[in-house]
XYZ file of C-alpha atoms in Angstrom:
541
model
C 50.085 -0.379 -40.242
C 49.218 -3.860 -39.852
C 48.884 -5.992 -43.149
C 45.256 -6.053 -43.526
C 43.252 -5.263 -47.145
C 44.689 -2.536 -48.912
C 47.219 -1.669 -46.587
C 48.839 -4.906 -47.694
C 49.713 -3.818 -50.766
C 50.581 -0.023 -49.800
C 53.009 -1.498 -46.812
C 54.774 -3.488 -49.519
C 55.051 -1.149 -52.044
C 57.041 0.489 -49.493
C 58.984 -2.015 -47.967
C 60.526 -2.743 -52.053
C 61.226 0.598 -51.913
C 62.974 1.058 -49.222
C 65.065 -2.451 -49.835
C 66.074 -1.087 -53.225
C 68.367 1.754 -51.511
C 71.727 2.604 -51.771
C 73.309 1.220 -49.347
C 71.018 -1.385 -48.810
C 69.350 -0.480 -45.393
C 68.543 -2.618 -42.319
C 64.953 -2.495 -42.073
C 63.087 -3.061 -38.765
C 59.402 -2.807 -38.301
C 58.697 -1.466 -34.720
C 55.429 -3.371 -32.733
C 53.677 -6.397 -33.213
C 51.062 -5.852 -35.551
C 48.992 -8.449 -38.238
C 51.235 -10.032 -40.388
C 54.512 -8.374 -39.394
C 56.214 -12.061 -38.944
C 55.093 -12.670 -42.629
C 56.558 -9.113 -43.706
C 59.632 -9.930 -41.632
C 60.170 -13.895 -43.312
C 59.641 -12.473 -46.569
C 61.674 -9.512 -47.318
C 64.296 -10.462 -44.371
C 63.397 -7.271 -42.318
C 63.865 -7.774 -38.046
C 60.590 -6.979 -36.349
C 61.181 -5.147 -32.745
C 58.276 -6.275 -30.588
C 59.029 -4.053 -27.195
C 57.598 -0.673 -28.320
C 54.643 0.215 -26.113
C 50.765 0.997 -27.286
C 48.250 3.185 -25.839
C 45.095 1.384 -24.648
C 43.819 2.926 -28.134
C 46.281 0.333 -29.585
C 48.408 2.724 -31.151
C 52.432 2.659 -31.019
C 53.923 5.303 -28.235
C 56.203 7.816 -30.060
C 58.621 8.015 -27.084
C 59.154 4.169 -26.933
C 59.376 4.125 -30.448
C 62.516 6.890 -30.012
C 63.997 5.090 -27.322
C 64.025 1.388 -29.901
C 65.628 3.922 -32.548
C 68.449 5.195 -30.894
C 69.307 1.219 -29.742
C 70.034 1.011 -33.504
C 73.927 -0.215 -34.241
C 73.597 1.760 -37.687
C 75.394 4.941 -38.176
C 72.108 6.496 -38.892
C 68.786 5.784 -37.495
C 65.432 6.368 -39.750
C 61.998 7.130 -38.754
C 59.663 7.002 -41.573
C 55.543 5.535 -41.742
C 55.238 2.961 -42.460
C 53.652 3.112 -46.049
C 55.986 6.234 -47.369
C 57.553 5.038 -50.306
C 61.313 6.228 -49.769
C 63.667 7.410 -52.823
C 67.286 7.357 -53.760
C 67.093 11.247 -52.447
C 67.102 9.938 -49.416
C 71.002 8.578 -49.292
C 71.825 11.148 -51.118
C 70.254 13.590 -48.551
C 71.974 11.960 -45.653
C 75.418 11.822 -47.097
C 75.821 15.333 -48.030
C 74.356 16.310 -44.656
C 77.130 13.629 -42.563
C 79.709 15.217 -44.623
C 79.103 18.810 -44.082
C 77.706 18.279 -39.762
C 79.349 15.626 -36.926
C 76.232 16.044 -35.341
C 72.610 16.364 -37.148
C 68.915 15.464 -37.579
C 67.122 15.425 -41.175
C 63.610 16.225 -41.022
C 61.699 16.796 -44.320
C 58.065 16.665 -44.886
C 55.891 14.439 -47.376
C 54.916 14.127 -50.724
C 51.440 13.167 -51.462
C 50.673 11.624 -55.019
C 46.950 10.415 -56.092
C 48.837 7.757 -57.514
C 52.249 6.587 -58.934
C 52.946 6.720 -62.748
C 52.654 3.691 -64.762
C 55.865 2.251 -63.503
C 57.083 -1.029 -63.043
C 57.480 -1.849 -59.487
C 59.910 -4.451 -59.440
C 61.812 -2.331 -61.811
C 65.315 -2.082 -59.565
C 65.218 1.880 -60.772
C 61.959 2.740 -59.564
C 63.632 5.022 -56.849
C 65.575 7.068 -59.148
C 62.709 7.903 -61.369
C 60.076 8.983 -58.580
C 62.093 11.818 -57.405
C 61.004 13.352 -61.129
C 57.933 12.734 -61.188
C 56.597 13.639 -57.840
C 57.758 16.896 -58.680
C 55.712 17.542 -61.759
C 52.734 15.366 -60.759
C 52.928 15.799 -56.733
C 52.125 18.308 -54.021
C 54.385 19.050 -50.952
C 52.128 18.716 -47.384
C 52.132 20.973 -45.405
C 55.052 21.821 -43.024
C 53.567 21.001 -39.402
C 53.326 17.017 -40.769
C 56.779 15.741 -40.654
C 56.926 12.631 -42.602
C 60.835 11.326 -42.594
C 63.293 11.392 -39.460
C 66.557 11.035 -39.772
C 69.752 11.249 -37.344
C 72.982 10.106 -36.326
C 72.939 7.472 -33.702
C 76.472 8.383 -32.329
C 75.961 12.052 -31.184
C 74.931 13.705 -28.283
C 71.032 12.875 -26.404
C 68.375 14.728 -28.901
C 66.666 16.732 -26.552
C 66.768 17.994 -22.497
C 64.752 15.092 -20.391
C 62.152 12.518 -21.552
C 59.702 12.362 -24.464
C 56.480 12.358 -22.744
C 53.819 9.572 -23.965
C 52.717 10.727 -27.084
C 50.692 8.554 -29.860
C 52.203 7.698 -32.902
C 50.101 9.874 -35.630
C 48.629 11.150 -33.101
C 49.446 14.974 -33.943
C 51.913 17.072 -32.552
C 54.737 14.205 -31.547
C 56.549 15.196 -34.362
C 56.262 19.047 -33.865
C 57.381 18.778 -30.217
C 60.245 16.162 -30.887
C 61.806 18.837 -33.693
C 61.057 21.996 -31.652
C 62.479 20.247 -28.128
C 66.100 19.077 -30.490
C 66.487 22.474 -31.801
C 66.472 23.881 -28.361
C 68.463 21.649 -26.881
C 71.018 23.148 -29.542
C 73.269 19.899 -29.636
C 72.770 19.054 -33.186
C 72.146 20.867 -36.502
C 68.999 20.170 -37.965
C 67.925 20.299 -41.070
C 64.860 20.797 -43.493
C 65.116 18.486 -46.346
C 61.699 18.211 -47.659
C 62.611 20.080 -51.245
C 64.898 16.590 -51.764
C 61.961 14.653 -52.396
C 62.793 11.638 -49.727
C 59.518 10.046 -49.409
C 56.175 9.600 -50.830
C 52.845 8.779 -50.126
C 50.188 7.739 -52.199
C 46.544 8.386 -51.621
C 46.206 9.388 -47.672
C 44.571 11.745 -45.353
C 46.276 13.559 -42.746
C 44.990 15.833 -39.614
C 44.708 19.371 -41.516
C 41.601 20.820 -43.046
C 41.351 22.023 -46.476
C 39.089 25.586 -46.097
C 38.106 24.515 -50.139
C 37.175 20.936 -48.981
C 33.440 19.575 -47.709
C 34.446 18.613 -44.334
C 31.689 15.976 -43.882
C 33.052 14.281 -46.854
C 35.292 11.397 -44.444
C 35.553 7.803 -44.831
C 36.162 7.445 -41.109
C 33.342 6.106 -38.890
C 31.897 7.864 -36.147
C 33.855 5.623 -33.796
C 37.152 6.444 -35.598
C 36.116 10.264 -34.797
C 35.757 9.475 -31.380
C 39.376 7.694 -30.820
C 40.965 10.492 -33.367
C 39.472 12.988 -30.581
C 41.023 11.477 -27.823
C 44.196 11.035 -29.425
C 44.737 14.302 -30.535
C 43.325 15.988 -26.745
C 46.367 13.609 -25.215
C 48.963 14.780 -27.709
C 48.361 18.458 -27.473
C 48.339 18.251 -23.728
C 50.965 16.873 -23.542
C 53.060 19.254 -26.295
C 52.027 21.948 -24.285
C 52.921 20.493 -20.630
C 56.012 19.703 -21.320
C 59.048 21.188 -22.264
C 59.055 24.591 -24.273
C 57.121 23.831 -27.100
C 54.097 26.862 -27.464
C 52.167 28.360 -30.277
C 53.485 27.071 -33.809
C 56.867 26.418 -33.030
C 58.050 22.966 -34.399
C 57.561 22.682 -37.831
C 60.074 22.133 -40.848
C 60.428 25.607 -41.398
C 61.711 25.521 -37.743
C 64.694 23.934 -38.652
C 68.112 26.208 -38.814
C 69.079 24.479 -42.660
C 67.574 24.287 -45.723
C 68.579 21.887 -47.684
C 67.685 22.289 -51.823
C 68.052 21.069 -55.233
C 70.960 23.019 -57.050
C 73.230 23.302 -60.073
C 76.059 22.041 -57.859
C 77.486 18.973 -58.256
C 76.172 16.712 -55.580
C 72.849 18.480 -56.636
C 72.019 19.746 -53.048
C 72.618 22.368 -51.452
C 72.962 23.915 -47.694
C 71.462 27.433 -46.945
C 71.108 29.027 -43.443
C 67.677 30.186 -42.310
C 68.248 34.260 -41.068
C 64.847 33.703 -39.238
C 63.600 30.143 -39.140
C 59.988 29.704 -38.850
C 59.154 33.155 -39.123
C 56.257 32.161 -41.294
C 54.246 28.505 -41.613
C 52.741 29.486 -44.482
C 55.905 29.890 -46.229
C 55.565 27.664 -49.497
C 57.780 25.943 -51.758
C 58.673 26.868 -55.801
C 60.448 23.525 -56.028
C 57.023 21.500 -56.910
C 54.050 21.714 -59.250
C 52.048 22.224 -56.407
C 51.709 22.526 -52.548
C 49.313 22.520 -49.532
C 50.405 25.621 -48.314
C 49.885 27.668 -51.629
C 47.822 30.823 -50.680
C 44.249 30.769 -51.372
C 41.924 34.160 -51.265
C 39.499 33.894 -48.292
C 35.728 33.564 -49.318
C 34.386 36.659 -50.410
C 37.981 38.817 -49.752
C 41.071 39.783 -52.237
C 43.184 38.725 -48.962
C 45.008 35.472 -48.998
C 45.640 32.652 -46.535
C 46.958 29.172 -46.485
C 45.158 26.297 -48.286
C 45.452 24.219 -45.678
C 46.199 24.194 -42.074
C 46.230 22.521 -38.844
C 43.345 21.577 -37.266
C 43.863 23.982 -34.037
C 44.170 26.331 -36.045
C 40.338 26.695 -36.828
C 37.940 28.919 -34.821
C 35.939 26.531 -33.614
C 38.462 23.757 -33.108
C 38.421 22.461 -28.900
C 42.468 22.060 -29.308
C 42.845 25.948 -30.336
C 45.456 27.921 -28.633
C 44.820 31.212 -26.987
C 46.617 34.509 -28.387
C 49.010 34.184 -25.651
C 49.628 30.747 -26.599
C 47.733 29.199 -23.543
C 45.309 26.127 -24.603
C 41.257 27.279 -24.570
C 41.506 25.140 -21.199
C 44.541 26.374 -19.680
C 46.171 23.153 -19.996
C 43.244 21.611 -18.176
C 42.920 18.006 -19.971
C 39.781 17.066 -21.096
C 38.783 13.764 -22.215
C 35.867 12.179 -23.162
C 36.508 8.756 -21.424
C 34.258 7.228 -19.764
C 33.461 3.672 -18.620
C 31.058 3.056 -21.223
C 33.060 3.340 -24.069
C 36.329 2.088 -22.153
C 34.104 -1.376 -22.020
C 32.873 -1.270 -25.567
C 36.630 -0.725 -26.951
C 38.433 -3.217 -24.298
C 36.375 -6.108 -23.241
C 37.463 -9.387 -23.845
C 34.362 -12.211 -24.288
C 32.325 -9.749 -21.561
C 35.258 -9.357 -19.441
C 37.373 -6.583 -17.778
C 40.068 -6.199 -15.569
C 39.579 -3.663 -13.544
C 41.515 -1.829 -10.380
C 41.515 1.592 -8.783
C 43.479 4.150 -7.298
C 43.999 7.722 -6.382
C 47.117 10.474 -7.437
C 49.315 8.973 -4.459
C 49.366 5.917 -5.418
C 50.394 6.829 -9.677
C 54.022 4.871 -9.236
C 52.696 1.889 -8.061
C 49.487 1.753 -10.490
C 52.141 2.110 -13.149
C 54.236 -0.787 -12.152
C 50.799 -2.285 -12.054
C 49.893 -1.417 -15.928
C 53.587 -2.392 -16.896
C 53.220 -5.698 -15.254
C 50.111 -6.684 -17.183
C 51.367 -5.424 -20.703
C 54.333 -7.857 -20.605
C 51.625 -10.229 -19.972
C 49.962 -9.130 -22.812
C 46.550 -8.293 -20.724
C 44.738 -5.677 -22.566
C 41.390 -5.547 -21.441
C 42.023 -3.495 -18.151
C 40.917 -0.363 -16.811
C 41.642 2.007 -13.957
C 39.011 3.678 -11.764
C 40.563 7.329 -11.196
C 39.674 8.033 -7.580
C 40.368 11.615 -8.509
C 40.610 14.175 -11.142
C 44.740 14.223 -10.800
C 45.192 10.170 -11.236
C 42.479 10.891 -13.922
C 44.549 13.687 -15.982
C 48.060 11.483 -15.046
C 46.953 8.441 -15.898
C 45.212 9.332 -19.028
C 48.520 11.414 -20.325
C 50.169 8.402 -20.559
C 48.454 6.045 -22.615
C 46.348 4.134 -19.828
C 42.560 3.548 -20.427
C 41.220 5.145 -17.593
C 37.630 6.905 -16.516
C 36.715 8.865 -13.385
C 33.506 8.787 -12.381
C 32.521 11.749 -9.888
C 29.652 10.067 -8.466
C 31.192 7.359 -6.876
C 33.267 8.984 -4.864
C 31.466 12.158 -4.181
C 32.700 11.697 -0.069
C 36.170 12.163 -0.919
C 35.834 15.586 -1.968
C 36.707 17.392 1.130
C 38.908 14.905 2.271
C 41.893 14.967 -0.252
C 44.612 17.458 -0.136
C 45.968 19.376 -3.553
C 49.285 17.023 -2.984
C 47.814 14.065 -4.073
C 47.802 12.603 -0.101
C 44.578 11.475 1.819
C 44.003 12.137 4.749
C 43.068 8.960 7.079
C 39.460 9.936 7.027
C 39.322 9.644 3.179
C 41.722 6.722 3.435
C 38.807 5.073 5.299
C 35.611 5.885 2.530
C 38.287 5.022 -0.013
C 38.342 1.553 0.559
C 34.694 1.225 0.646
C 34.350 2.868 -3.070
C 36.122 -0.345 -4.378
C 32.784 -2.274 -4.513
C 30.891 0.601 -5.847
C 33.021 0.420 -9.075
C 32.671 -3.381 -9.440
C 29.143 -3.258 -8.763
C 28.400 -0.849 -11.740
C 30.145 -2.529 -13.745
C 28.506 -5.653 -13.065
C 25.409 -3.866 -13.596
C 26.331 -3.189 -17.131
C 26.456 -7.350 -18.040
C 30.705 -7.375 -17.445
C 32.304 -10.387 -15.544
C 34.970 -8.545 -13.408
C 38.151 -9.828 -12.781
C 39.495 -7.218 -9.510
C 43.237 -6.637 -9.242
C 44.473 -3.540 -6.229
C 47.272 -2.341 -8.240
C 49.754 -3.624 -5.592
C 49.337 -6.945 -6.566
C 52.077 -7.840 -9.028
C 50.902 -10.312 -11.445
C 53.742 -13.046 -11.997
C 51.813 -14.492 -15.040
C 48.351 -14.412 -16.455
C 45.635 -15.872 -13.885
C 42.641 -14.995 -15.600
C 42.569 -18.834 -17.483
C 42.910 -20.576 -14.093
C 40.467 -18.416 -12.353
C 37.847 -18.520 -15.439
C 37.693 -22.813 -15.211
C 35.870 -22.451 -11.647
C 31.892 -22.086 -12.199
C 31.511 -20.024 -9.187
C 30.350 -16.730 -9.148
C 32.694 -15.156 -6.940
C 36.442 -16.334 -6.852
C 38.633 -14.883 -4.327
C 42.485 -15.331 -4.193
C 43.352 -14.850 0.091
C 45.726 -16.142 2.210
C 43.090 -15.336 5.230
C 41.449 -19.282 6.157
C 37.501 -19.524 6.825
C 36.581 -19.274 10.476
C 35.687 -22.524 12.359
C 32.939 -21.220 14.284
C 31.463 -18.199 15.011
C 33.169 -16.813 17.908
C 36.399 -16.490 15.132
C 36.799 -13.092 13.544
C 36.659 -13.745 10.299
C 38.248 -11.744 7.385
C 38.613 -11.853 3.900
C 41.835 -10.206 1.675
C 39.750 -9.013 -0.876
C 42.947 -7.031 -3.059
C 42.421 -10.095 -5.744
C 38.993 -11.642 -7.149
C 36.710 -12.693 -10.394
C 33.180 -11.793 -10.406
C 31.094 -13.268 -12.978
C 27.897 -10.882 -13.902
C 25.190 -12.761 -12.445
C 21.792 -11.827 -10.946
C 23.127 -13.443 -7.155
C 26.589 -11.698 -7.786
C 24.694 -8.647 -8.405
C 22.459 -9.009 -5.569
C 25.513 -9.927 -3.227
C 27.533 -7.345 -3.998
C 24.719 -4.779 -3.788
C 24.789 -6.066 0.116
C 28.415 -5.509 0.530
C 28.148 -1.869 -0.592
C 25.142 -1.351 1.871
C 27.282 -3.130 4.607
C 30.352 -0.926 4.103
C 28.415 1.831 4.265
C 26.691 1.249 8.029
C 29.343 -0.300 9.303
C 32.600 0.709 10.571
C 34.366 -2.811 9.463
C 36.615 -2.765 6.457
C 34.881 -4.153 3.176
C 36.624 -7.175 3.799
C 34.248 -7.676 6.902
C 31.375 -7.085 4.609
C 33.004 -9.334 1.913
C 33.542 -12.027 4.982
C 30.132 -11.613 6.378
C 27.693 -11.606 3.064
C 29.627 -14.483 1.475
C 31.049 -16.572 4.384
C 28.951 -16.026 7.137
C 27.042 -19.131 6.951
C 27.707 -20.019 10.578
C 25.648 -16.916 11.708
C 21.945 -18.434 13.032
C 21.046 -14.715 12.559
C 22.447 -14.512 8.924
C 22.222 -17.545 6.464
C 23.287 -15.305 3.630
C 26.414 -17.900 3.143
C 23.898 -20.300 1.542
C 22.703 -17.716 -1.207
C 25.803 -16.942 -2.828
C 28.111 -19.648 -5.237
C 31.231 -18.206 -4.412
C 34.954 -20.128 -3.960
């Protein structure tokens, strides 16, 4: 998390924890977050900067798997970033690289309301938690995976690619284990008896059935994004690979690995029938979110907490034949609205558009402006495929069925147009920018075949004019010319004569059967016209 109020000091806390391990570890803090740099000076930690966000801003778990594995250490460690990590967790890992070639470690977390009075620069502090957390802590439950661990020298983790799930987003975690253990290449293991991490005084995704569920710090905002998050991550655990129903979880894991009377302390025991049941709970700790509660009202018992789509009137539940409520159908509440009020940059947005045919090249397009570090785009979905696609992987996009109402018949299932739509398509384009205009947003228009080299929006912004177009095309010297605009680049600032203009390039496009660069040509440029003087009306460059 970035280093901001009390995060500062949890992030720390951890950080000297995980510094006072045996071996010493090499630490790396994956993104670029607020004071990271600091962090990194400070404790001598490396900072890996190329780990990709959602528009949402948070870290993408498969880019954060793919940094991992480029790890020159034997073993590569996934843990959040404010778990406090024990001298279990050596211990863990060397009795499992002894006893398997080939592994993973999963365990899940320990939540304390706070640490004893302990001193935290005391080099032992590690040792002693372990204790402690037992008597005074309580063991999550299983579906939240909190530490992953695994050799970086084995075999690939899983069969093809990690699709783009958000980090803490729900269900990353779940698919990742489930989609290793199928694969069958490595033995994994379910350490979270060893005590390995800590956290102290957080909320996860589950609901407690004892616990007032309007009692949350979060803002209504936060509710929103947590929504959205959590709709991409469990359509995308259940689109991919093999992952259905509950599968996933700690208890999913082949190994168990305990506290004992042997001499290392640990030991190994084979699961019969792994995952058989997720409310299975745990006699190695005072206390644990899985303990069996009676149901209101009933002798019978049931978890004390569980996952969120889990509960009856939860829009992520799962069907008895482990189909989603919306057979797989994604539905997200994104719209242009809130895409603005989450992305805009001093009343600005980048905007482009583009249908299900054109998905590759939008997302060379999205690439292309993160290494710029551009973040106040959006896409236009010009349908509900690119809208579903798109939004699966992390980009902030909206689809607005009004706009392009015409295209309905015209579009095949296959994600081609046919040259009919191909011909309303391009006259959408000012539709889009025009209502966003509307809505008091300077609009800065990119088609997404336009590779940016570098960042033009400074250049572009010093010009006064209302409308700045980028075209090779040159202005006509007299009337008889044809003249023609290349409208694929442009900055339009929201103004009441930008407004009006474009207003007359949508009502051109739609009587005419020019291109919208003949409209753009003729309301802008067309000064020459003794029937049309609209050229003098409009500021544009």
């Amino acid at each position: 998390r970035p280093f901001r109020g009390e995060d500062t000091v949890r992030n720390n806390r951890a950080i000297r924890s995980w510094l006072r391990l045996e071996p010493r570890p090499l630490v790396t803090l994956l993104g670029y977050e607020t004071g990271y740099m600091e962090a990194a000076s400070r404790f001598n930690l490396s900072v890996e900067t190329r780990v990709d966000k959602s528009f949402l801003n948070g870290l993408l778990f498969n880019s954060m798997i793919v940094r991992a594995n480029e790890s020159r250490a034997t073993v590569s460690v996934l843990v959040d970033g404010d778990s406090i990590l024990t001298s279990n967790l050596p211990r863990t890992l060397k009795k499992v690289a002894a006893q398997f070639k080939d592994f993973m470690v999963v365990g899940a977390g320990i939540d304390l309301e706070e640490l004893p009075a302990l001193d935290v620069d005391d080099p032992d502090l590690s040792d002693s938690i372990p204790g402690d957390v037992r008597q005074l802590g309580k063991l999550r439950s299983h579906e939240k995976i909190s530490v992953v661990a695994w050799n970086t020298d084995g075999p690939r983790l899983l069969e093809g690619r990690i699709p783009h799930f958000v980090f803490r987003g729900g269900l990353h975690d779940n698919w990742f284990l489930h989609e290793t253990i199928a694969a069958g290449r490595r033995e994994v293991i379910d350490a979270s008896e060893c005590s390995m991490s800590v956290h102290i005084s957080d909320s996860y995704d589950v609901n407690d059935r004892n616990q007032d569920s309007t009692s949350s710090a979060k803002t209504k905002s936060d509710e929103d994004v947590a929504i959205v998050v959590r709709s991409i991550n469990t359509h995308l655990a259940h689109a991919h690979g093999t992952y259905a129903g509950q599968r996933g979880t700690v208890l999913s894991a082949p190994w168990k690995l305990s506290s004992c009377l042997e001499e290392s302390g640990l030991c190994l025991q084979r699961r019969m029938r792994p995952g058989i049941c997720n409310c299975e709970s745990s006699g190695s700790f005072a206390a644990s979110e899985t303990d069996p509660v009676p149901l209101e009202g009933s002798r019978l018992l049931t978890c004390g907490r569980i996952r969120t789509d889990l509960l009856e009137d939860s829009p992520f539940r799962e069907r008895e034949d482990g189909e989603l409520r919306s057979d797989r159908t994604l539905r997200l509440p994104l719209e242009i609205d809130a895409l603005l009020t989450l992305l805009a940059v001093n009343k600005s947005i980048v905007l482009t558009a583009a249908h299900y045919a054109e998905r590759e090249t939008l997302m060379h397009w999205v690439c292309r402006l993160r290494e710029q570090q551009v973040s106040n785009f959006i896409v236009a979905a010009l349908d509900k495929d690119l809208y579903e696609w798109a939004a699966a992987r992390s980009v902030p996009v909206y689809y607005d069925d009004s706009l392009i109402a015409d295209l309905r018949d015209e579009r095949s299932n296959l994600g081609h147009i046919s040259v009919g739509a191909f011909k309303i398509l391009t006259k959408m384009k000012s539709r889009i920018v025009l209502k966003v205009l509307r809505k008091g947003f300077d609009v800065v228009w990119s088609e997404p075949g336009i590779l940016w080299l570098k960042d033009p929006r400074a250049k572009i912004g010093g010009y006064k004019s209302d409308l700045v177009i980028m075209s090779e095309s040159k202005l006509r010297k007299s009337s008889a010319d044809s003249g023609r605009l290349n409208v694929e680049f442009y900055r339009a600032r929201a103004s009441k004569n930008m407004i009006q203009a474009m207003e007359d390039v949508v009502q051109c496009a739609l009587k005419k059967e020019k291109p919208e660069k003949g409209c753009f040509y003729e309301i802008f440029c067309n000064a020459l016209d003794k029937e049309n003087e609209r050229g003098n009306r409009y500021d544009s460059s």
